[in-house]
Structure formats: structure tokens, C-alpha cells
mmCIF file of C-alpha atoms and ligand atoms in Angstrom:
data_model
loop_
_atom_site.group_PDB
_atom_site.id
_atom_site.type_symbol
_atom_site.label_atom_id
_atom_site.label_comp_id
_atom_site.label_asym_id
_atom_site.label_seq_id
_atom_site.Cartn_x
_atom_site.Cartn_y
_atom_site.Cartn_z
ATOM 1 C CA MET A 154 91.349 67.769 -66.874
ATOM 2 C CA THR A 155 90.948 66.140 -70.295
ATOM 3 C CA GLY A 156 87.674 64.621 -71.483
ATOM 4 C CA THR A 157 89.120 61.086 -71.160
ATOM 5 C CA ALA A 158 90.392 61.731 -67.618
ATOM 6 C CA LEU A 159 86.985 63.128 -66.623
ATOM 7 C CA LYS A 160 85.273 60.061 -68.075
ATOM 8 C CA THR A 161 87.651 57.723 -66.202
ATOM 9 C CA LEU A 162 87.020 59.608 -62.948
ATOM 10 C CA SER A 163 83.290 59.462 -63.387
ATOM 11 C CA ASN A 164 83.481 55.722 -64.277
ATOM 12 C CA SER A 165 85.539 54.980 -61.176
ATOM 13 C CA ARG A 166 83.082 56.977 -59.000
ATOM 14 C CA ARG A 167 80.255 54.992 -60.482
ATOM 15 C CA ALA A 168 82.121 51.714 -59.836
ATOM 16 C CA ALA A 169 82.723 52.754 -56.204
ATOM 17 C CA ARG A 170 79.042 53.606 -55.782
ATOM 18 C CA THR A 171 77.970 50.283 -57.318
ATOM 19 C CA ALA A 172 80.334 48.419 -54.954
ATOM 20 C CA LEU A 173 78.840 50.330 -51.999
ATOM 21 C CA CYS A 174 75.355 49.396 -53.083
ATOM 22 C CA ARG A 175 76.334 45.748 -53.513
ATOM 23 C CA ALA A 176 77.896 45.715 -50.058
ATOM 24 C CA ALA A 177 74.791 47.270 -48.540
ATOM 25 C CA ARG A 178 72.626 44.737 -50.371
ATOM 26 C CA GLY A 179 74.613 41.853 -48.892
ATOM 27 C CA ASN A 180 74.267 43.280 -45.393
ATOM 28 C CA GLY A 181 71.069 41.402 -44.411
ATOM 29 C CA ALA A 182 68.526 42.938 -42.070
ATOM 30 C CA MET A 183 67.695 39.716 -40.325
ATOM 31 C CA ASP A 184 70.413 40.211 -37.738
ATOM 32 C CA GLN A 185 69.674 43.888 -37.118
ATOM 33 C CA ASN A 186 67.231 45.369 -34.689
ATOM 34 C CA TYR A 187 64.989 47.379 -36.983
ATOM 35 C CA THR A 188 61.925 48.915 -35.395
ATOM 36 C CA HIS A 189 58.748 50.531 -36.638
ATOM 37 C CA GLN A 190 56.518 52.648 -34.468
ATOM 38 C CA PRO A 191 52.929 51.807 -35.455
ATOM 39 C CA VAL A 192 50.582 54.762 -35.905
ATOM 40 C CA LEU A 193 47.046 55.209 -34.551
ATOM 41 C CA LEU A 194 47.475 51.937 -32.672
ATOM 42 C CA GLU A 195 44.811 52.433 -29.972
ATOM 43 C CA GLU A 196 42.371 54.053 -32.404
ATOM 44 C CA ALA A 197 42.743 51.296 -35.024
ATOM 45 C CA ALA A 198 42.213 48.506 -32.498
ATOM 46 C CA ALA A 199 39.260 50.261 -30.849
ATOM 47 C CA LEU A 200 37.501 50.881 -34.174
ATOM 48 C CA LEU A 201 38.280 47.554 -35.856
ATOM 49 C CA VAL A 202 37.433 45.080 -33.101
ATOM 50 C CA THR A 203 33.722 44.291 -32.934
ATOM 51 C CA ASP A 204 34.023 40.699 -31.695
ATOM 52 C CA ARG A 205 36.808 39.783 -29.292
ATOM 53 C CA SER A 206 36.848 36.159 -30.428
ATOM 54 C CA GLY A 207 36.706 36.926 -34.151
ATOM 55 C CA THR A 208 39.129 36.441 -37.019
ATOM 56 C CA TYR A 209 41.098 39.481 -38.183
ATOM 57 C CA VAL A 210 43.415 40.224 -41.075
ATOM 58 C CA ASP A 211 46.354 42.597 -40.886
ATOM 59 C CA ALA A 212 46.907 43.093 -44.613
ATOM 60 C CA THR A 213 50.082 45.130 -44.080
ATOM 61 C CA LEU A 214 51.750 43.203 -41.276
ATOM 62 C CA GLY A 215 55.097 45.053 -41.270
ATOM 63 C CA LEU A 216 56.857 44.418 -37.977
ATOM 64 C CA ALA A 217 53.550 43.240 -36.470
ATOM 65 C CA GLY A 218 52.830 46.291 -34.268
ATOM 66 C CA HIS A 219 49.120 46.410 -35.106
ATOM 67 C CA THR A 220 48.791 42.622 -35.025
ATOM 68 C CA ILE A 221 50.302 42.437 -31.542
ATOM 69 C CA LYS A 222 47.972 45.224 -30.392
ATOM 70 C CA LEU A 223 44.978 43.351 -31.817
ATOM 71 C CA LEU A 224 46.080 40.129 -30.119
ATOM 72 C CA SER A 225 46.347 42.001 -26.824
ATOM 73 C CA VAL A 226 42.700 43.086 -26.933
ATOM 74 C CA LEU A 227 41.326 39.862 -28.443
ATOM 75 C CA ASP A 228 40.620 36.722 -26.451
ATOM 76 C CA GLU A 229 42.358 33.348 -26.720
ATOM 77 C CA LYS A 230 39.965 32.004 -29.377
ATOM 78 C CA ALA A 231 40.578 34.897 -31.776
ATOM 79 C CA LYS A 232 42.976 34.654 -34.700
ATOM 80 C CA VAL A 233 44.950 37.189 -36.706
ATOM 81 C CA LEU A 234 46.267 36.509 -40.192
ATOM 82 C CA GLY A 235 49.149 38.826 -41.095
ATOM 83 C CA VAL A 236 50.032 39.492 -44.734
ATOM 84 C CA ASP A 237 53.079 41.309 -46.057
ATOM 85 C CA TRP A 238 54.329 41.561 -49.622
ATOM 86 C CA ASP A 239 57.924 41.841 -48.526
ATOM 87 C CA PRO A 240 59.392 38.404 -47.762
ATOM 88 C CA GLU A 241 62.003 39.909 -45.427
ATOM 89 C CA MET A 242 59.311 41.710 -43.430
ATOM 90 C CA ALA A 243 57.100 38.610 -43.318
ATOM 91 C CA ALA A 244 60.023 36.575 -41.943
ATOM 92 C CA LEU A 245 60.856 39.185 -39.281
ATOM 93 C CA ALA A 246 57.194 39.438 -38.237
ATOM 94 C CA ALA A 247 56.858 35.632 -38.076
ATOM 95 C CA GLY A 248 59.722 35.631 -35.557
ATOM 96 C CA LYS A 249 58.014 38.332 -33.478
ATOM 97 C CA LEU A 250 54.712 36.459 -33.512
ATOM 98 C CA GLU A 251 56.126 33.085 -32.493
ATOM 99 C CA PRO A 252 55.069 33.514 -28.833
ATOM 100 C CA TYR A 253 51.426 33.808 -29.952
ATOM 101 C CA GLY A 254 51.406 30.291 -31.459
ATOM 102 C CA ALA A 255 48.332 29.399 -33.499
ATOM 103 C CA ARG A 256 46.594 32.721 -32.666
ATOM 104 C CA ALA A 257 48.713 34.426 -35.342
ATOM 105 C CA LYS A 258 49.670 33.238 -38.799
ATOM 106 C CA VAL A 259 51.914 34.996 -41.315
ATOM 107 C CA VAL A 260 51.577 34.807 -45.087
ATOM 108 C CA GLN A 261 53.809 36.497 -47.648
ATOM 109 C CA GLY A 262 51.704 38.012 -50.404
ATOM 110 C CA ASN A 263 50.266 41.088 -52.088
ATOM 111 C CA PHE A 264 47.031 42.360 -50.535
ATOM 112 C CA ALA A 265 45.839 43.052 -54.078
ATOM 113 C CA ASN A 266 45.324 39.250 -54.140
ATOM 114 C CA ILE A 267 43.693 39.091 -50.700
ATOM 115 C CA ASP A 268 40.814 37.029 -52.133
ATOM 116 C CA GLU A 269 43.195 34.232 -53.186
ATOM 117 C CA ILE A 270 45.030 34.415 -49.856
ATOM 118 C CA LEU A 271 41.826 34.188 -47.811
ATOM 119 C CA ARG A 272 40.491 31.354 -49.936
ATOM 120 C CA ARG A 273 43.778 29.462 -49.491
ATOM 121 C CA GLU A 274 43.609 30.066 -45.724
ATOM 122 C CA ASN A 275 39.997 28.870 -45.649
ATOM 123 C CA LEU A 276 38.734 32.195 -44.264
ATOM 124 C CA PRO A 277 35.518 32.968 -46.157
ATOM 125 C CA ALA A 278 34.197 35.497 -43.569
ATOM 126 C CA VAL A 279 36.521 37.611 -41.421
ATOM 127 C CA THR A 280 35.584 40.046 -38.635
ATOM 128 C CA GLY A 281 37.966 42.842 -39.546
ATOM 129 C CA ILE A 282 40.683 43.783 -41.976
ATOM 130 C CA LEU A 283 43.275 46.497 -41.514
ATOM 131 C CA PHE A 284 45.452 48.182 -44.150
ATOM 132 C CA ASP A 285 48.238 50.407 -42.793
ATOM 133 C CA LEU A 286 49.533 51.620 -46.121
ATOM 134 C CA GLY A 287 52.970 52.473 -47.427
ATOM 135 C CA ILE A 288 56.246 51.155 -46.190
ATOM 136 C CA SER A 289 57.787 50.429 -42.845
ATOM 137 C CA SER A 290 60.603 52.298 -41.098
ATOM 138 C CA LEU A 291 62.798 49.300 -41.900
ATOM 139 C CA HIS A 292 62.432 50.100 -45.583
ATOM 140 C CA PHE A 293 63.549 53.688 -44.982
ATOM 141 C CA ASP A 294 66.334 52.759 -42.593
ATOM 142 C CA LYS A 295 67.970 50.001 -44.627
ATOM 143 C CA PRO A 296 70.037 51.695 -47.359
ATOM 144 C CA SER A 297 70.145 48.623 -49.608
ATOM 145 C CA ARG A 298 66.356 48.839 -50.152
ATOM 146 C CA GLY A 299 66.890 52.189 -51.862
ATOM 147 C CA PHE A 300 63.844 54.029 -50.439
ATOM 148 C CA SER A 301 65.493 56.809 -48.509
ATOM 149 C CA LEU A 302 66.757 60.240 -49.418
ATOM 150 C CA LYS A 303 68.973 60.152 -46.377
ATOM 151 C CA HIS A 304 71.017 57.056 -47.129
ATOM 152 C CA GLU A 305 72.938 56.156 -50.242
ATOM 153 C CA GLY A 306 71.662 52.959 -51.789
ATOM 154 C CA PRO A 307 70.750 51.470 -55.160
ATOM 155 C CA LEU A 308 67.752 52.987 -56.957
ATOM 156 C CA ASP A 309 65.553 50.038 -56.045
ATOM 157 C CA MET A 310 62.402 50.817 -53.956
ATOM 158 C CA ARG A 311 60.755 47.426 -54.468
ATOM 159 C CA ILE A 312 58.615 46.246 -51.554
ATOM 160 C CA ASN A 313 58.903 42.752 -52.965
ATOM 161 C CA PRO A 314 62.408 42.358 -54.418
ATOM 162 C CA ALA A 315 61.086 39.655 -56.802
ATOM 163 C CA ASN A 316 59.284 42.343 -58.853
ATOM 164 C CA PRO A 317 60.865 43.241 -62.162
ATOM 165 C CA LEU A 318 60.271 47.039 -62.008
ATOM 166 C CA THR A 319 62.772 49.154 -60.044
ATOM 167 C CA ALA A 320 63.325 52.883 -59.561
ATOM 168 C CA PHE A 321 66.513 52.380 -61.617
ATOM 169 C CA SER A 322 64.534 51.218 -64.650
ATOM 170 C CA ILE A 323 62.104 54.138 -64.419
ATOM 171 C CA ILE A 324 64.821 56.762 -63.988
ATOM 172 C CA ASN A 325 67.128 55.348 -66.641
ATOM 173 C CA HIS A 326 64.731 53.937 -69.235
ATOM 174 C CA TRP A 327 61.369 55.687 -69.149
ATOM 175 C CA PRO A 328 60.855 58.554 -71.596
ATOM 176 C CA TYR A 329 60.867 62.169 -70.369
ATOM 177 C CA GLU A 330 57.075 62.514 -70.690
ATOM 178 C CA GLN A 331 56.343 59.510 -68.476
ATOM 179 C CA ILE A 332 58.804 60.556 -65.780
ATOM 180 C CA GLU A 333 57.447 64.109 -65.798
ATOM 181 C CA HIS A 334 53.848 62.849 -65.538
ATOM 182 C CA LEU A 335 54.703 60.448 -62.729
ATOM 183 C CA ILE A 336 56.301 63.188 -60.660
ATOM 184 C CA ARG A 337 53.573 65.710 -61.455
ATOM 185 C CA ILE A 338 50.706 63.514 -60.237
ATOM 186 C CA VAL A 339 52.084 63.433 -56.704
ATOM 187 C CA GLY A 340 51.968 67.225 -56.692
ATOM 188 C CA GLU A 341 55.568 68.146 -57.600
ATOM 189 C CA ARG A 342 55.405 71.617 -59.150
ATOM 190 C CA ASN A 343 58.898 71.333 -60.654
ATOM 191 C CA SER A 344 58.205 68.029 -62.426
ATOM 192 C CA ASN A 345 59.381 69.310 -65.817
ATOM 193 C CA ARG A 346 62.707 70.606 -64.462
ATOM 194 C CA ILE A 347 63.358 67.404 -62.534
ATOM 195 C CA ALA A 348 62.455 65.119 -65.449
ATOM 196 C CA ARG A 349 64.596 67.209 -67.825
ATOM 197 C CA ALA A 350 67.573 67.043 -65.453
ATOM 198 C CA VAL A 351 67.220 63.257 -65.154
ATOM 199 C CA VAL A 352 67.073 62.768 -68.908
ATOM 200 C CA ASP A 353 70.068 65.083 -69.527
ATOM 201 C CA LYS A 354 72.125 63.440 -66.801
ATOM 202 C CA ARG A 355 71.480 59.869 -67.899
ATOM 203 C CA ALA A 356 72.705 60.696 -71.400
ATOM 204 C CA ALA A 357 76.200 60.627 -69.871
ATOM 205 C CA GLY A 358 75.610 57.290 -68.091
ATOM 206 C CA PRO A 359 72.973 55.742 -65.841
ATOM 207 C CA LEU A 360 71.991 57.201 -62.480
ATOM 208 C CA GLU A 361 72.747 54.384 -60.059
ATOM 209 C CA THR A 362 71.993 55.530 -56.543
ATOM 210 C CA THR A 363 69.473 57.357 -54.376
ATOM 211 C CA ALA A 364 72.153 59.897 -53.458
ATOM 212 C CA GLU A 365 72.932 60.632 -57.131
ATOM 213 C CA LEU A 366 69.245 61.302 -57.788
ATOM 214 C CA ARG A 367 68.793 63.363 -54.612
ATOM 215 C CA ASP A 368 71.887 65.469 -55.380
ATOM 216 C CA LEU A 369 70.775 66.003 -58.967
ATOM 217 C CA ILE A 370 67.360 67.259 -57.790
ATOM 218 C CA GLU A 371 69.023 69.484 -55.211
ATOM 219 C CA ARG A 372 71.101 71.067 -57.966
ATOM 220 C CA VAL A 373 67.956 71.857 -59.993
ATOM 221 C CA ILE A 374 65.821 72.949 -57.023
ATOM 222 C CA PRO A 375 68.093 74.175 -54.250
ATOM 223 C CA PHE A 376 67.133 73.149 -50.723
ATOM 224 C CA ARG A 377 66.589 76.263 -48.624
ATOM 225 C CA GLY A 378 65.411 74.555 -45.454
ATOM 226 C CA GLU A 379 61.766 74.150 -46.559
ATOM 227 C CA LYS A 380 59.522 71.746 -44.604
ATOM 228 C CA ILE A 381 60.251 68.934 -47.029
ATOM 229 C CA HIS A 382 63.341 68.197 -49.106
ATOM 230 C CA PRO A 383 62.982 69.058 -52.841
ATOM 231 C CA ALA A 384 63.437 65.371 -53.757
ATOM 232 C CA THR A 385 60.753 64.043 -51.359
ATOM 233 C CA LYS A 386 57.886 64.048 -53.853
ATOM 234 C CA THR A 387 60.002 62.521 -56.625
ATOM 235 C CA PHE A 388 61.029 59.699 -54.294
ATOM 236 C CA LEU A 389 57.393 59.183 -53.295
ATOM 237 C CA ALA A 390 56.315 59.120 -56.949
ATOM 238 C CA LEU A 391 58.934 56.497 -57.786
ATOM 239 C CA ARG A 392 57.969 54.300 -54.829
ATOM 240 C CA VAL A 393 54.273 54.485 -55.706
ATOM 241 C CA ALA A 394 54.977 53.565 -59.346
ATOM 242 C CA VAL A 395 57.497 50.800 -58.632
ATOM 243 C CA ASN A 396 55.027 49.087 -56.286
ATOM 244 C CA TYR A 397 51.782 49.836 -58.207
ATOM 245 C CA GLU A 398 50.528 51.250 -54.916
ATOM 246 C CA PHE A 399 47.308 52.896 -56.123
ATOM 247 C CA ASP A 400 46.343 49.895 -58.190
ATOM 248 C CA ASN A 401 47.059 47.511 -55.300
ATOM 249 C CA LEU A 402 44.982 49.661 -52.945
ATOM 250 C CA THR A 403 41.943 49.752 -55.227
ATOM 251 C CA ARG A 404 42.183 46.027 -55.918
ATOM 252 C CA GLY A 405 42.831 45.237 -52.235
ATOM 253 C CA ILE A 406 39.639 46.996 -51.098
ATOM 254 C CA GLN A 407 37.525 45.419 -53.829
ATOM 255 C CA LYS A 408 38.908 41.924 -53.303
ATOM 256 C CA ALA A 409 38.502 42.114 -49.507
ATOM 257 C CA MET A 410 34.857 43.318 -49.556
ATOM 258 C CA PRO A 411 33.143 39.927 -50.089
ATOM 259 C CA PHE A 412 35.259 38.336 -47.346
ATOM 260 C CA LEU A 413 33.987 40.519 -44.502
ATOM 261 C CA ALA A 414 31.299 38.964 -42.330
ATOM 262 C CA SER A 415 28.151 40.932 -41.609
ATOM 263 C CA GLY A 416 29.067 43.569 -38.978
ATOM 264 C CA GLY A 417 32.750 43.196 -39.927
ATOM 265 C CA ARG A 418 34.886 46.279 -40.454
ATOM 266 C CA MET A 419 37.559 47.451 -42.856
ATOM 267 C CA GLY A 420 40.030 50.057 -41.562
ATOM 268 C CA ILE A 421 42.565 51.861 -43.722
ATOM 269 C CA ILE A 422 45.403 54.125 -42.573
ATOM 270 C CA THR A 423 46.783 56.378 -45.314
ATOM 271 C CA PHE A 424 49.800 58.690 -45.343
ATOM 272 C CA HIS A 425 49.206 61.056 -48.246
ATOM 273 C CA SER A 426 46.287 62.803 -49.870
ATOM 274 C CA LEU A 427 46.254 60.728 -53.060
ATOM 275 C CA GLU A 428 45.903 57.485 -51.093
ATOM 276 C CA ASP A 429 43.318 59.044 -48.807
ATOM 277 C CA ARG A 430 41.301 60.257 -51.787
ATOM 278 C CA ILE A 431 41.103 56.695 -53.165
ATOM 279 C CA VAL A 432 39.910 55.367 -49.783
ATOM 280 C CA LYS A 433 37.448 58.221 -49.219
ATOM 281 C CA GLU A 434 35.895 57.880 -52.681
ATOM 282 C CA THR A 435 35.779 54.074 -52.618
ATOM 283 C CA PHE A 436 34.199 54.032 -49.149
ATOM 284 C CA LYS A 437 31.633 56.608 -50.314
ATOM 285 C CA ILE A 438 30.669 54.415 -53.280
ATOM 286 C CA MET A 439 30.422 51.395 -50.946
ATOM 287 C CA ALA A 440 28.165 53.308 -48.526
ATOM 288 C CA ASP A 441 26.024 54.650 -51.389
ATOM 289 C CA ILE A 442 25.409 51.117 -52.650
ATOM 290 C CA GLY A 443 23.828 50.440 -49.284
ATOM 291 C CA GLU A 444 25.552 47.296 -48.048
ATOM 292 C CA TRP A 445 28.112 49.285 -46.042
ATOM 293 C CA LYS A 446 27.931 52.059 -43.485
ATOM 294 C CA MET A 447 30.601 54.578 -42.637
ATOM 295 C CA VAL A 448 31.987 54.206 -39.109
ATOM 296 C CA THR A 449 34.198 57.304 -39.352
ATOM 297 C CA ARG A 450 32.401 60.262 -40.960
ATOM 298 C CA LYS A 451 35.675 62.178 -40.828
ATOM 299 C CA PRO A 452 39.078 60.490 -40.805
ATOM 300 C CA VAL A 453 40.624 59.805 -37.423
ATOM 301 C CA VAL A 454 43.978 61.576 -37.072
ATOM 302 C CA PRO A 455 46.738 61.134 -34.491
ATOM 303 C CA SER A 456 46.792 63.158 -31.296
ATOM 304 C CA GLU A 457 49.315 65.977 -30.904
ATOM 305 C CA THR A 458 51.233 63.786 -28.476
ATOM 306 C CA GLU A 459 51.497 60.962 -30.997
ATOM 307 C CA VAL A 460 52.791 63.367 -33.647
ATOM 308 C CA LEU A 461 55.320 64.775 -31.176
ATOM 309 C CA LEU A 462 56.547 61.276 -30.382
ATOM 310 C CA ASN A 463 56.455 59.997 -33.964
ATOM 311 C CA LYS A 464 56.925 62.481 -36.799
ATOM 312 C CA ARG A 465 55.865 59.858 -39.332
ATOM 313 C CA ALA A 466 52.351 59.916 -37.839
ATOM 314 C CA ARG A 467 51.715 63.548 -38.784
ATOM 315 C CA SER A 468 50.021 62.787 -42.112
ATOM 316 C CA ALA A 469 48.198 59.609 -41.028
ATOM 317 C CA LYS A 470 44.430 59.300 -41.499
ATOM 318 C CA LEU A 471 42.286 56.344 -40.494
ATOM 319 C CA ARG A 472 38.948 55.612 -42.144
ATOM 320 C CA VAL A 473 36.704 52.716 -41.147
ATOM 321 C CA ILE A 474 33.648 51.210 -42.840
ATOM 322 C CA GLU A 475 31.321 48.424 -41.655
ATOM 323 C CA LYS A 476 29.462 45.754 -43.596
ATOM 324 C CA ALA A 477 25.726 45.735 -42.897
HETATM 325 C C1 LIG B 640 53.309 51.047 -42.748
HETATM 326 S S1 LIG B 640 53.941 49.450 -42.841
HETATM 327 C C2 LIG B 640 52.952 48.555 -41.715
HETATM 328 C C3 LIG B 640 53.452 48.591 -40.326
HETATM 329 C C4 LIG B 640 52.706 47.684 -39.387
HETATM 330 N N1 LIG B 640 51.330 48.067 -39.225
HETATM 331 C C5 LIG B 640 53.402 47.627 -38.045
HETATM 332 O O1 LIG B 640 52.760 47.933 -37.035
HETATM 333 O O2 LIG B 640 54.578 47.280 -38.003
HETATM 334 C C6 LIG B 640 53.301 48.878 -44.343
HETATM 335 C C7 LIG B 640 53.658 47.440 -44.637
HETATM 336 O O3 LIG B 640 52.848 47.015 -45.734
HETATM 337 C C8 LIG B 640 53.609 46.237 -46.604
HETATM 338 N N2 LIG B 640 52.981 46.357 -47.924
HETATM 339 C C9 LIG B 640 53.001 47.400 -48.778
HETATM 340 N N3 LIG B 640 52.280 47.131 -49.875
HETATM 341 C C10 LIG B 640 51.772 45.892 -49.687
HETATM 342 C C11 LIG B 640 50.930 45.065 -50.481
HETATM 343 N N4 LIG B 640 50.488 45.458 -51.686
HETATM 344 N N5 LIG B 640 50.580 43.845 -49.993
HETATM 345 C C12 LIG B 640 51.008 43.447 -48.753
HETATM 346 N N6 LIG B 640 51.838 44.175 -47.987
HETATM 347 C C13 LIG B 640 52.199 45.392 -48.444
HETATM 348 C C14 LIG B 640 55.006 46.808 -46.538
HETATM 349 O O4 LIG B 640 55.969 45.846 -46.871
HETATM 350 C C15 LIG B 640 55.108 47.239 -45.059
HETATM 351 O O5 LIG B 640 55.689 46.239 -44.293
#
């Protein structure tokens, strides 16, 4: 095949992929039955609830699994405020919570600004706040959101689609050094080979889809049936960067602290060691200052049965701290 024919073929493949992504994007989730199996549900409710008629905040509402659990153990006077950064998720959760009337309220927003949200909602002292970090199964299962290795979708990965930064912009516009660093900090040993492959590939035209990136990584680091796919850590690194996840977490904890009533608790469920390290270290500093005491000396982890029933739970860790 001549160089021109090859270029035409690759352009038409790219056009087909872009059309697929556009089609997937237009295929709204509102009419589909997406589910998310909440992790450490019993444990989180048991450790967070100290007053059955209190006011609680679910800072990562998702599809409202933890909120509904909390409402089931709380009495009629109690209230739960659910916050989610993703407008689609907030809308789906609001529908699920309709039967609970005024006991549950949903707000779309970033928990990094939880202070502003709580001030706006006139909630100066809450009884408990829960963060169940990361993304929901809906995000993984809906190809148009571009989070999953398994489905072909645009390189997007934004929790809130109003944000300017996408995985596409990182992959296609960031310099080699920044991409390599980003992938390395999540523990990818082949960060230099992956970043080099990305930079070489994009010289011939932008990488548009999750499948293009996954396949490229598979060519550099062949998949030989290891526990995790060779692109898993790169996808995680992109998601964390696109959504400023570490920064949001640190800010979220700090901003929530003054809004907990005395005896109120903050519970955080993490899914990877970098997140857990931030929570562990921040909670330690809080306890050392003296105004807080650790409720969980060691993180609470899911039972074997939960992990068997829900593979996603296998890396979950719950830590809880209480305000004196
Ligand atoms: C693991 S899911 C929560 C699932 C939820 N506990 C349930 O039972 O359905 C995490 C949720 O947090 C949301 N999220 C992630 N970062 C956020 C942030 N900075 N502010 C608010 N919500 C956020 C995601 O959109 C996602 O819906």
C-alpha cells in the first residue's frame, strides 16, 4: 500500500472511531438501568451513625446506595444531604431518593467545596460525613464517559463533563516528561515505555479513543494474563489527573472538618494505596492536634463474602475519625 493510501485508511478509521464516540455520547444514560453495588455498606453505616436523628452528608452520592442505607437506619427526623460532582449522577440519585421526600436532598457539586455547599444549605454542624471515593460503576459501564479499558469510547474521563481538562488533552498535548511522571506516580513500572509510545504515536495524528490507547499499551507491554491489564495503571493515572482527585480529597477533608459537630464522624472509603495514604496521614495529623480521635485504628476492609460477590470491593478500605 502506498503512503497516501495508508494515510487515507488511517484517516477513515479515525473518522469511524470519532463517529462511534459521538454516537455513544448521544446515547444518554438517563433511560438505562445502571447499577452500582455499594461497598462496606453495613460497616460504613454502623461506624458513621452516632445519632439516629442527626444530619448526615454523603459527599459522594453516586447512585445513592450509602444514602439509602443511612436513611434505613436513621429515624424520621434525620436528614441526609447527598453531593455528587457529576450532574448525570446527581439527577439519577435524585430520582432514586424521591420516595424519601424532605429526608434526603441532592446537590450537584465538588466535595472540595463542601464548606460552600454546607453554608448554602444552612448546615453549620453535621453529625457525619461519608466519602466513598473514586467513580461509580455507571462511569465504567457507559462507554461515552471514556473511563473503561473494556469499552471503546472517547478519551474523556471527566467526572463533571463541564471541566475543561480531558484524558484526550493530556494524552495528545502534554509533554513526554509530564505524561511519564503522571503514570509513574501511580506505580506503573513501565511509565517511560508507555509515555514514549504515546508521544511517538501521536506524531502521526491524535489518539482519540480508550481502545486506541489500550491497544497501544498492549503492544508495548504485552498482556500475558497477569492479575491486572497492562493499561490499568495508566487509565487510573489519567482519571486521577483529569479530576484532580488527590487535590479534591485533601481539600474535601480540610473543608469538612469545621462543619462536624462535636462527637460527629468522618468516614472515608478509598480504593487504592495513594488515596489511602492521604487519608491515613491526614487523619493522623488531625488526631495528633488533639481535637479528633481515631475510631478505626486499622482500616476496615470488606469480608471475604463481600469480595466474592463484588470484585470491586477487594481494594476498599474504610477509615473513620471522630471530632472530640
Ligand atoms: C464510588 S462512587 C459512590 C457510590 C455511592 N456511595 C453509591 O452507593 O452509589 C463515587 C461517586 O463520587 C462522585 N465524585 C467523585 N469525585 C467527586 C468530587 N470531587 N465531588 C463530589 N462527588 C465526586 C462520583 O461522581 C461518583 O458518583
